[in-house]
Amino acid sequence: MITVSKFVRQHIQTLAPYSPIVPFDVLSEQLGRPIDEIIKLDANENPYGPSPKAIEAVNSLPFPHIYPDPESRKLRALLSGFLNVPAEQILCGAGADELIDLILRLVLDPGDAILNCPPTFGMYAFDTAINAGKVISVPRNADFSLDLDRIQAEVVKNRPKIMFITSPNNPDGGVISDKDLKRLLSMPILIVLDEAYVDYAGADASRMHWATEHDNLIVMGTFSKWAGLAGLRVGYGAFPKDLMPYLWKLKQPYNINVAGDAAAIASLQDIDYLQANLQLLIEERERLSAKLSEISYLDPLPTQSAFVLCNVTGDKQAGDLKQTLADHGILVRYFNKPGVSNMIRISVGKPEHTDKLIAVLKELE
Ligand SMILES: Cc1ncc(COP(=O)(O)O)c(C=O)c1O
C-alpha cells in the first residue's frame, strides 16, 4: 500500500478549503422547500437571469461537439466595442475567478507576496495560497475606505507584486475614487481592479479603459452579474499589452465553453434588455436600503453595488438571523470576523423578494 496523499504539495496539504454556495437542488432538500419558494439573496446573482437571446443561443448551439474557439475571437471583438479597449488587450476566462488564478499563476513564484485589503472578496487570498504565495494584509478603515499610507509603506518595505482592489468592494459596496486609484497606480506594483459589480454603480463608473493608459493596471469584469450568466462562467479582463503573450501561453486553450461563449455574445447583442433589468435592480437597491433602515436592529451601509451590507445591532446575532431567515426560505450571507463583525449582506432581488424579506425581519423586532 502506498500513501499517495504524501505526494500532495506541502502548501496544499495545509490549505483551508473555500466554502462555495450550495446549489438549488441541495438547498431545496436542506430547507424542505421547493426551489421556486427559495429566495436566494446570498451570492449576488442577477435575479432577472439572462437575456432571452442568450437562452435562445444556448438552446440552439450549432456545434456543441466541436471544441470552442481558443481565442474567443467574436466575443473579444464585441467586448472591444463594449469596453472601449482593443481586442488585443482583452482575455476571457471561465468567470473572473479563473482570471484571478491565471494572473497569480502568471506572476507569483512560491513565497512571493500579494497585497490584499480585507474585508474583501475571498478568492484573492485563497488563490494566492493555492499558488504558494503570501498575503500581506492592509485592512480597510472602519468605513471600508483604503488605508493608502499603510499600503504605500507596505509596497515600499515588502515589495508585494500584485494588489487586488475591488470596486465596488464586496461586501460593502463602496467605490474607489479616481484620486485614490491614481495614487495606487503610481506605486511600483501591478494593480488588479475587480469590477465585477461596476455596472450597478452607474453608467460611467468603470475604469476598464484605464487599462489602455496604465502599464501596471488590469481591470476585470464578468457576465455573471450584469448579464445574469453566473452559471455559464464567462469573465473578461483588460490587460497591459506586455502581459498578453504570457497570458495566451498560460491559459487553458478551451477555457470558455461554447455555451458560455454563445450566451455572452448574445448578451452583448441585447444590451438594452439587460440594462433595463439593471436599472430595476438599482432602483430596488434604494428601496431595499430604505426599508432595511426602518428595521430597529439593522443599520444598512451606503452601497453602489448589487447588495446591501448591514450592521446587526442590539442583542441580535448575525449568525442567528441568517439561520432564522433560512428557515423562512430566505438566504443571506453573514459575517463575523475583523472588519465585518456581526453583519449580514443581502443581495438585491426583485421587489417581491424585498417585501417577503422585510415582512420576516419585521416579525423579529
Ligand atoms: C468581487 C468579485 N469578483 C469576482 C467574482 C467572481 O465572478 P465570476 O462569477 O465571474 O467568477 C465575484 C463573485 O461573487 C465577486 O464578488
Short mmCIF file of C-alpha atoms and ligand atoms in Angstrom, two decimals:
data_model
loop_
_atom_site.label_atom_id
_atom_site.label_comp_id
_atom_site.label_asym_id
_atom_site.label_seq_id
_atom_site.Cartn_x
_atom_site.Cartn_y
_atom_site.Cartn_z
CA MET A 1 0.00 0.00 0.00
CA ILE A 2 1.30 3.43 -0.88
CA THR A 3 0.09 6.58 0.89
CA VAL A 4 -0.44 8.79 -2.12
CA SER A 5 -1.52 11.79 -0.04
CA LYS A 6 2.13 12.31 0.90
CA PHE A 7 2.74 13.31 -2.73
CA VAL A 8 0.40 16.30 -2.33
CA ARG A 9 2.31 19.58 -2.45
CA GLN A 10 3.13 20.81 1.06
CA HIS A 11 1.25 24.10 0.87
CA ILE A 12 -1.88 22.38 -0.47
CA GLN A 13 -1.89 19.96 2.47
CA THR A 14 -2.42 22.83 4.88
CA LEU A 15 -4.77 24.90 2.69
CA ALA A 16 -8.08 25.90 4.31
CA PRO A 17 -10.94 24.98 1.90
CA TYR A 18 -13.04 27.65 0.20
CA SER A 19 -16.71 27.42 1.12
CA PRO A 20 -18.73 27.90 -2.07
CA ILE A 21 -22.51 28.30 -2.28
CA VAL A 22 -24.89 25.33 -2.06
CA PRO A 23 -26.75 24.50 -5.32
CA PHE A 24 -30.52 24.98 -5.57
CA ASP A 25 -31.49 21.29 -5.50
CA VAL A 26 -29.40 20.58 -2.39
CA LEU A 27 -30.75 23.74 -0.74
CA SER A 28 -34.28 22.68 -1.53
CA GLU A 29 -33.68 19.39 0.27
CA GLN A 30 -31.90 21.05 3.21
CA LEU A 31 -34.62 23.67 3.71
CA GLY A 32 -37.51 21.31 2.95
CA ARG A 33 -38.92 23.77 0.38
CA PRO A 34 -39.47 23.62 -3.38
CA ILE A 35 -36.86 25.55 -5.39
CA ASP A 36 -39.35 28.21 -6.51
CA GLU A 37 -40.06 29.10 -2.89
CA ILE A 38 -36.41 29.83 -2.08
CA ILE A 39 -35.37 33.49 -2.12
CA LYS A 40 -31.68 33.45 -2.85
CA LEU A 41 -30.04 36.68 -1.72
CA ASP A 42 -26.67 35.24 -0.67
CA ALA A 43 -24.42 35.24 -3.77
CA ASN A 44 -25.24 38.45 -5.67
CA GLU A 45 -26.63 36.62 -8.68
CA ASN A 46 -28.90 38.55 -11.05
CA PRO A 47 -32.49 37.57 -10.13
CA TYR A 48 -33.74 38.50 -13.63
CA GLY A 49 -31.38 35.96 -15.22
CA PRO A 50 -30.03 36.08 -18.77
CA SER A 51 -31.39 37.86 -21.83
CA PRO A 52 -33.91 35.66 -23.74
CA LYS A 53 -31.50 35.93 -26.68
CA ALA A 54 -28.74 34.33 -24.57
CA ILE A 55 -31.06 31.47 -23.62
CA GLU A 56 -32.03 31.02 -27.27
CA ALA A 57 -28.35 30.97 -28.26
CA VAL A 58 -27.59 28.24 -25.70
CA ASN A 59 -30.60 26.23 -26.82
CA SER A 60 -29.56 26.28 -30.46
CA LEU A 61 -25.79 25.74 -30.39
CA PRO A 62 -24.73 24.70 -33.90
CA PHE A 63 -21.55 22.80 -32.94
CA PRO A 64 -21.59 21.59 -29.33
CA HIS A 65 -19.49 18.58 -30.41
CA ILE A 66 -16.63 20.81 -31.63
CA TYR A 67 -14.13 22.49 -29.29
CA PRO A 68 -14.68 26.22 -28.78
CA ASP A 69 -12.57 28.97 -30.32
CA PRO A 70 -9.50 29.09 -28.04
CA GLU A 71 -9.17 32.83 -28.76
CA SER A 72 -12.89 33.69 -28.30
CA ARG A 73 -12.45 35.93 -31.35
CA LYS A 74 -16.06 37.03 -31.87
CA LEU A 75 -16.67 37.56 -28.17
CA ARG A 76 -13.48 39.61 -27.77
CA ALA A 77 -14.31 41.72 -30.83
CA LEU A 78 -17.73 42.59 -29.36
CA LEU A 79 -16.21 43.18 -25.91
CA SER A 80 -13.74 45.57 -27.50
CA GLY A 81 -16.61 47.84 -28.59
CA PHE A 82 -18.46 47.42 -25.30
CA LEU A 83 -15.43 48.14 -23.11
CA ASN A 84 -13.67 50.62 -25.36
CA VAL A 85 -10.47 48.55 -25.17
CA PRO A 86 -8.62 46.99 -28.16
CA ALA A 87 -9.38 43.27 -28.56
CA GLU A 88 -5.61 42.56 -28.40
CA GLN A 89 -5.70 43.59 -24.74
CA ILE A 90 -8.76 41.52 -23.81
CA LEU A 91 -8.70 37.99 -22.44
CA CYS A 92 -11.71 35.95 -21.34
CA GLY A 93 -11.88 33.45 -18.51
CA ALA A 94 -14.27 30.89 -17.05
CA GLY A 95 -15.59 33.61 -14.77
CA ALA A 96 -13.47 36.39 -13.31
CA ASP A 97 -12.48 33.68 -10.84
CA GLU A 98 -10.38 31.92 -13.48
CA LEU A 99 -8.68 35.19 -14.38
CA ILE A 100 -7.69 35.79 -10.74
CA ASP A 101 -5.98 32.39 -10.64
CA LEU A 102 -4.41 32.93 -14.06
CA ILE A 103 -2.93 36.30 -13.03
CA LEU A 104 -1.49 34.79 -9.86
CA ARG A 105 -0.04 31.81 -11.74
CA LEU A 106 1.49 34.30 -14.14
CA VAL A 107 3.40 36.38 -11.61
CA LEU A 108 3.86 34.54 -8.32
CA ASP A 109 6.91 32.46 -7.60
CA PRO A 110 6.48 30.44 -4.39
CA GLY A 111 6.94 32.81 -1.45
CA ASP A 112 6.09 35.98 -3.45
CA ALA A 113 3.52 38.26 -1.89
CA ILE A 114 0.26 39.93 -2.88
CA LEU A 115 -1.21 42.91 -1.09
CA ASN A 116 -4.82 42.42 -0.04
CA CYS A 117 -7.21 44.85 1.63
CA PRO A 118 -9.78 42.93 3.67
CA PRO A 119 -12.66 42.81 4.20
CA THR A 120 -12.96 41.97 0.51
CA PHE A 121 -13.66 39.14 -1.92
CA GLY A 122 -12.10 35.93 -0.60
CA MET A 123 -10.70 34.48 -3.82
CA TYR A 124 -7.62 36.73 -3.98
CA ALA A 125 -6.18 35.33 -0.76
CA PHE A 126 -7.43 31.82 -1.48
CA ASP A 127 -5.87 31.62 -4.96
CA THR A 128 -2.66 33.13 -3.60
CA ALA A 129 -2.45 30.28 -1.09
CA ILE A 130 -3.04 27.77 -3.91
CA ASN A 131 -0.16 29.37 -5.79
CA ALA A 132 2.13 29.13 -2.74
CA GLY A 133 2.16 32.91 -2.31
CA LYS A 134 1.98 35.05 0.80
CA VAL A 135 -0.69 37.60 1.61
CA ILE A 136 0.24 40.99 3.07
CA SER A 137 -2.97 42.34 4.54
CA VAL A 138 -3.65 46.04 4.90
CA PRO A 139 -7.14 46.09 6.44
CA ARG A 140 -9.58 48.70 5.23
CA ASN A 141 -10.52 51.56 7.54
CA ALA A 142 -13.69 51.26 9.62
CA ASP A 143 -15.67 52.97 6.81
CA PHE A 144 -14.21 50.42 4.29
CA SER A 145 -12.02 53.04 2.58
CA LEU A 146 -8.42 52.05 1.80
CA ASP A 147 -5.57 52.85 4.17
CA LEU A 148 -3.40 54.35 1.43
CA ASP A 149 -0.49 55.40 3.63
CA ARG A 150 -0.11 51.89 5.02
CA ILE A 151 -0.47 50.40 1.56
CA GLN A 152 2.33 52.66 0.31
CA ALA A 153 4.54 51.74 3.27
CA GLU A 154 4.00 48.00 2.66
CA VAL A 155 4.70 48.34 -1.07
CA VAL A 156 7.99 50.09 -0.33
CA LYS A 157 9.02 47.79 2.51
CA ASN A 158 7.88 44.33 1.47
CA ARG A 159 7.60 44.65 -2.32
CA PRO A 160 4.40 42.67 -2.96
CA LYS A 161 3.99 42.00 -6.70
CA ILE A 162 0.22 42.49 -7.04
CA MET A 163 -2.56 44.33 -5.27
CA PHE A 164 -6.22 43.42 -5.70
CA ILE A 165 -8.75 46.23 -5.40
CA THR A 166 -12.47 45.55 -5.71
CA SER A 167 -14.67 48.44 -6.82
CA PRO A 168 -17.45 48.42 -5.80
CA ASN A 169 -15.98 46.39 -2.96
CA ASN A 170 -17.58 43.16 -1.83
CA PRO A 171 -19.01 43.06 0.89
CA ASP A 172 -19.72 46.78 1.49
CA GLY A 173 -20.41 48.18 -1.99
CA GLY A 174 -18.09 51.23 -1.80
CA VAL A 175 -16.27 52.58 -4.88
CA ILE A 176 -12.62 53.72 -5.06
CA SER A 177 -12.18 57.37 -6.12
CA ASP A 178 -10.16 58.41 -9.19
CA LYS A 179 -7.69 60.14 -6.88
CA ASP A 180 -7.06 57.04 -4.76
CA LEU A 181 -6.78 54.78 -7.78
CA LYS A 182 -4.24 57.14 -9.37
CA ARG A 183 -2.21 57.12 -6.18
CA LEU A 184 -2.16 53.30 -6.19
CA LEU A 185 -1.17 53.28 -9.86
CA SER A 186 1.83 55.47 -9.09
CA MET A 187 3.26 52.71 -6.88
CA PRO A 188 5.66 50.03 -8.21
CA ILE A 189 3.11 47.22 -8.16
CA LEU A 190 0.65 45.54 -10.54
CA ILE A 191 -2.89 46.66 -9.69
CA VAL A 192 -5.83 44.34 -10.41
CA LEU A 193 -9.08 46.29 -10.30
CA ASP A 194 -12.01 43.88 -9.94
CA GLU A 195 -15.13 45.49 -11.39
CA ALA A 196 -17.49 42.53 -11.04
CA TYR A 197 -20.26 44.88 -9.81
CA VAL A 198 -19.33 48.15 -11.52
CA ASP A 199 -22.47 48.19 -13.69
CA TYR A 200 -24.53 48.75 -10.52
CA ALA A 201 -22.54 51.91 -9.78
CA GLY A 202 -23.78 53.92 -12.78
CA ALA A 203 -23.07 54.26 -16.48
CA ASP A 204 -19.65 55.92 -16.25
CA ALA A 205 -18.27 54.17 -13.18
CA SER A 206 -15.99 51.71 -14.99
CA ARG A 207 -12.25 52.33 -15.31
CA MET A 208 -11.89 49.47 -17.82
CA HIS A 209 -10.40 51.78 -20.47
CA TRP A 210 -7.74 52.96 -17.98
CA ALA A 211 -6.00 49.66 -18.72
CA THR A 212 -5.00 51.12 -22.08
CA GLU A 213 -3.33 54.08 -20.38
CA HIS A 214 -1.53 52.45 -17.44
CA ASP A 215 1.15 49.79 -17.83
CA ASN A 216 0.54 48.35 -14.35
CA LEU A 217 -3.27 48.02 -14.43
CA ILE A 218 -5.51 45.03 -15.09
CA VAL A 219 -9.28 45.59 -14.95
CA MET A 220 -11.61 42.61 -14.66
CA GLY A 221 -15.32 42.30 -15.36
CA THR A 222 -17.82 39.46 -15.56
CA PHE A 223 -21.04 38.41 -17.31
CA SER A 224 -22.14 36.77 -14.04
CA LYS A 225 -23.77 39.85 -12.57
CA TRP A 226 -24.96 42.40 -15.15
CA ALA A 227 -25.77 39.77 -17.78
CA GLY A 228 -27.15 37.10 -15.41
CA LEU A 229 -24.78 34.37 -16.65
CA ALA A 230 -23.20 33.26 -13.35
CA GLY A 231 -23.89 29.60 -14.14
CA LEU A 232 -22.26 29.81 -17.58
CA ARG A 233 -18.96 31.19 -16.24
CA VAL A 234 -17.70 33.97 -18.50
CA GLY A 235 -15.45 36.75 -17.26
CA TYR A 236 -13.16 39.18 -19.03
CA GLY A 237 -10.23 41.43 -18.37
CA ALA A 238 -8.33 44.30 -19.97
CA PHE A 239 -4.61 43.66 -19.56
CA PRO A 240 -1.39 45.59 -20.19
CA LYS A 241 -0.07 44.77 -23.69
CA ASP A 242 3.18 43.40 -22.22
CA LEU A 243 1.39 40.64 -20.35
CA MET A 244 -0.75 39.35 -23.21
CA PRO A 245 1.75 36.94 -24.85
CA TYR A 246 2.33 35.22 -21.50
CA LEU A 247 -1.35 35.00 -20.68
CA TRP A 248 -2.06 33.36 -24.02
CA LYS A 249 0.62 30.76 -23.27
CA LEU A 250 -0.70 30.10 -19.80
CA LYS A 251 -4.44 29.85 -20.28
CA GLN A 252 -6.16 26.52 -20.95
CA PRO A 253 -6.98 26.52 -24.67
CA TYR A 254 -10.72 25.80 -24.31
CA ASN A 255 -11.49 27.67 -21.09
CA ILE A 256 -14.63 29.35 -22.46
CA ASN A 257 -17.08 26.64 -23.47
CA VAL A 258 -19.37 27.01 -26.48
CA ALA A 259 -22.49 27.62 -24.36
CA GLY A 260 -20.88 30.41 -22.33
CA ASP A 261 -19.36 31.90 -25.47
CA ALA A 262 -22.71 31.95 -27.31
CA ALA A 263 -24.59 33.36 -24.32
CA ALA A 264 -22.03 36.10 -23.75
CA ILE A 265 -22.12 37.11 -27.44
CA ALA A 266 -25.94 37.20 -27.41
CA SER A 267 -25.87 39.30 -24.21
CA LEU A 268 -23.66 41.89 -25.90
CA GLN A 269 -26.23 41.99 -28.70
CA ASP A 270 -29.06 42.62 -26.25
CA ILE A 271 -27.60 45.30 -24.01
CA ASP A 272 -30.79 47.40 -23.80
CA TYR A 273 -32.75 44.49 -22.31
CA LEU A 274 -30.04 43.79 -19.72
CA GLN A 275 -29.61 47.49 -18.93
CA ALA A 276 -33.33 47.80 -18.22
CA ASN A 277 -33.08 44.96 -15.67
CA LEU A 278 -30.02 46.59 -14.13
CA GLN A 279 -31.96 49.81 -13.76
CA LEU A 280 -34.73 47.89 -11.95
CA LEU A 281 -32.12 46.39 -9.61
CA ILE A 282 -30.54 49.77 -8.88
CA GLU A 283 -33.97 51.22 -8.02
CA GLU A 284 -34.78 48.17 -5.92
CA ARG A 285 -31.48 48.52 -4.06
CA GLU A 286 -32.50 52.02 -2.98
CA ARG A 287 -35.93 50.77 -1.85
CA LEU A 288 -34.35 47.79 -0.03
CA SER A 289 -31.85 50.05 1.76
CA ALA A 290 -34.62 52.43 2.86
CA LYS A 291 -36.75 49.55 4.17
CA LEU A 292 -33.80 47.96 5.99
CA SER A 293 -33.02 51.24 7.73
CA GLU A 294 -36.52 51.10 9.26
CA ILE A 295 -35.74 47.77 10.96
CA SER A 296 -34.79 48.58 14.54
CA TYR A 297 -31.88 46.10 14.80
CA LEU A 298 -30.31 46.73 11.37
CA ASP A 299 -28.05 49.51 10.21
CA PRO A 300 -27.53 49.33 6.41
CA LEU A 301 -24.40 50.89 4.88
CA PRO A 302 -24.44 53.05 1.74
CA THR A 303 -23.80 50.89 -1.33
CA GLN A 304 -23.28 51.23 -5.08
CA SER A 305 -23.39 47.52 -5.72
CA ALA A 306 -25.70 44.51 -6.04
CA PHE A 307 -26.04 44.07 -2.29
CA VAL A 308 -26.54 45.89 0.99
CA LEU A 309 -24.28 45.25 3.98
CA CYS A 310 -25.93 45.77 7.37
CA ASN A 311 -24.67 46.02 10.92
CA VAL A 312 -26.75 43.82 13.19
CA THR A 313 -27.32 45.75 16.41
CA GLY A 314 -28.89 45.31 19.84
CA ASP A 315 -28.84 41.79 21.22
CA LYS A 316 -29.29 40.12 17.81
CA GLN A 317 -26.58 37.93 16.32
CA ALA A 318 -25.96 37.91 12.55
CA GLY A 319 -25.48 34.12 12.52
CA ASP A 320 -28.84 33.52 14.22
CA LEU A 321 -30.54 36.00 11.92
CA LYS A 322 -29.15 34.23 8.86
CA GLN A 323 -30.47 30.92 10.20
CA THR A 324 -33.92 32.31 11.03
CA LEU A 325 -34.19 33.80 7.53
CA ALA A 326 -33.09 30.47 6.03
CA ASP A 327 -35.88 28.75 8.00
CA HIS A 328 -38.23 31.09 6.12
CA GLY A 329 -36.60 30.16 2.79
CA ILE A 330 -34.58 33.39 2.52
CA LEU A 331 -30.82 33.08 2.09
CA VAL A 332 -28.37 35.86 3.02
CA ARG A 333 -24.63 35.94 3.86
CA TYR A 334 -23.47 36.67 7.35
CA PHE A 335 -20.03 37.72 8.59
CA ASN A 336 -18.43 37.70 11.96
CA LYS A 337 -14.74 38.48 11.60
CA PRO A 338 -12.49 41.52 11.95
CA GLY A 339 -13.84 44.46 9.95
CA VAL A 340 -17.21 42.79 9.43
CA SER A 341 -18.26 41.66 12.88
CA ASN A 342 -21.94 40.83 13.33
CA MET A 343 -23.01 41.84 9.83
CA ILE A 344 -25.27 40.45 7.13
CA ARG A 345 -25.04 41.04 3.39
CA ILE A 346 -28.25 40.94 1.39
CA SER A 347 -28.22 40.73 -2.42
CA VAL A 348 -30.74 42.92 -4.22
CA GLY A 349 -33.63 40.83 -5.51
CA LYS A 350 -36.95 41.50 -7.21
CA PRO A 351 -39.49 43.73 -5.39
CA GLU A 352 -41.41 40.66 -4.15
CA HIS A 353 -38.19 39.32 -2.60
CA THR A 354 -37.68 42.59 -0.73
CA ASP A 355 -41.30 42.53 0.50
CA LYS A 356 -41.04 38.97 1.84
CA LEU A 357 -37.66 39.66 3.47
CA ILE A 358 -38.86 42.84 5.16
CA ALA A 359 -42.03 41.12 6.42
CA VAL A 360 -39.93 38.41 8.11
CA LEU A 361 -37.43 40.93 9.52
CA LYS A 362 -40.31 42.97 10.99
CA GLU A 363 -41.74 39.91 12.71
CA LEU A 364 -38.42 39.54 14.51
CA GLU A 365 -38.48 43.05 16.01
C1 LIG B 1 -15.74 40.87 -6.26
C2 LIG B 1 -15.97 39.65 -7.08
N1 LIG B 1 -15.14 39.36 -8.07
C3 LIG B 1 -15.31 38.28 -8.83
C4 LIG B 1 -16.36 37.42 -8.61
C5 LIG B 1 -16.47 36.17 -9.42
O1 LIG B 1 -17.06 36.42 -10.63
P1 LIG B 1 -17.26 35.25 -11.68
O2 LIG B 1 -18.62 34.69 -11.48
O3 LIG B 1 -17.11 35.94 -13.00
O4 LIG B 1 -16.19 34.23 -11.45
C6 LIG B 1 -17.27 37.67 -7.59
C7 LIG B 1 -18.38 36.75 -7.34
O5 LIG B 1 -19.19 36.86 -6.47
C8 LIG B 1 -17.06 38.81 -6.79
O6 LIG B 1 -17.86 39.09 -5.75
#
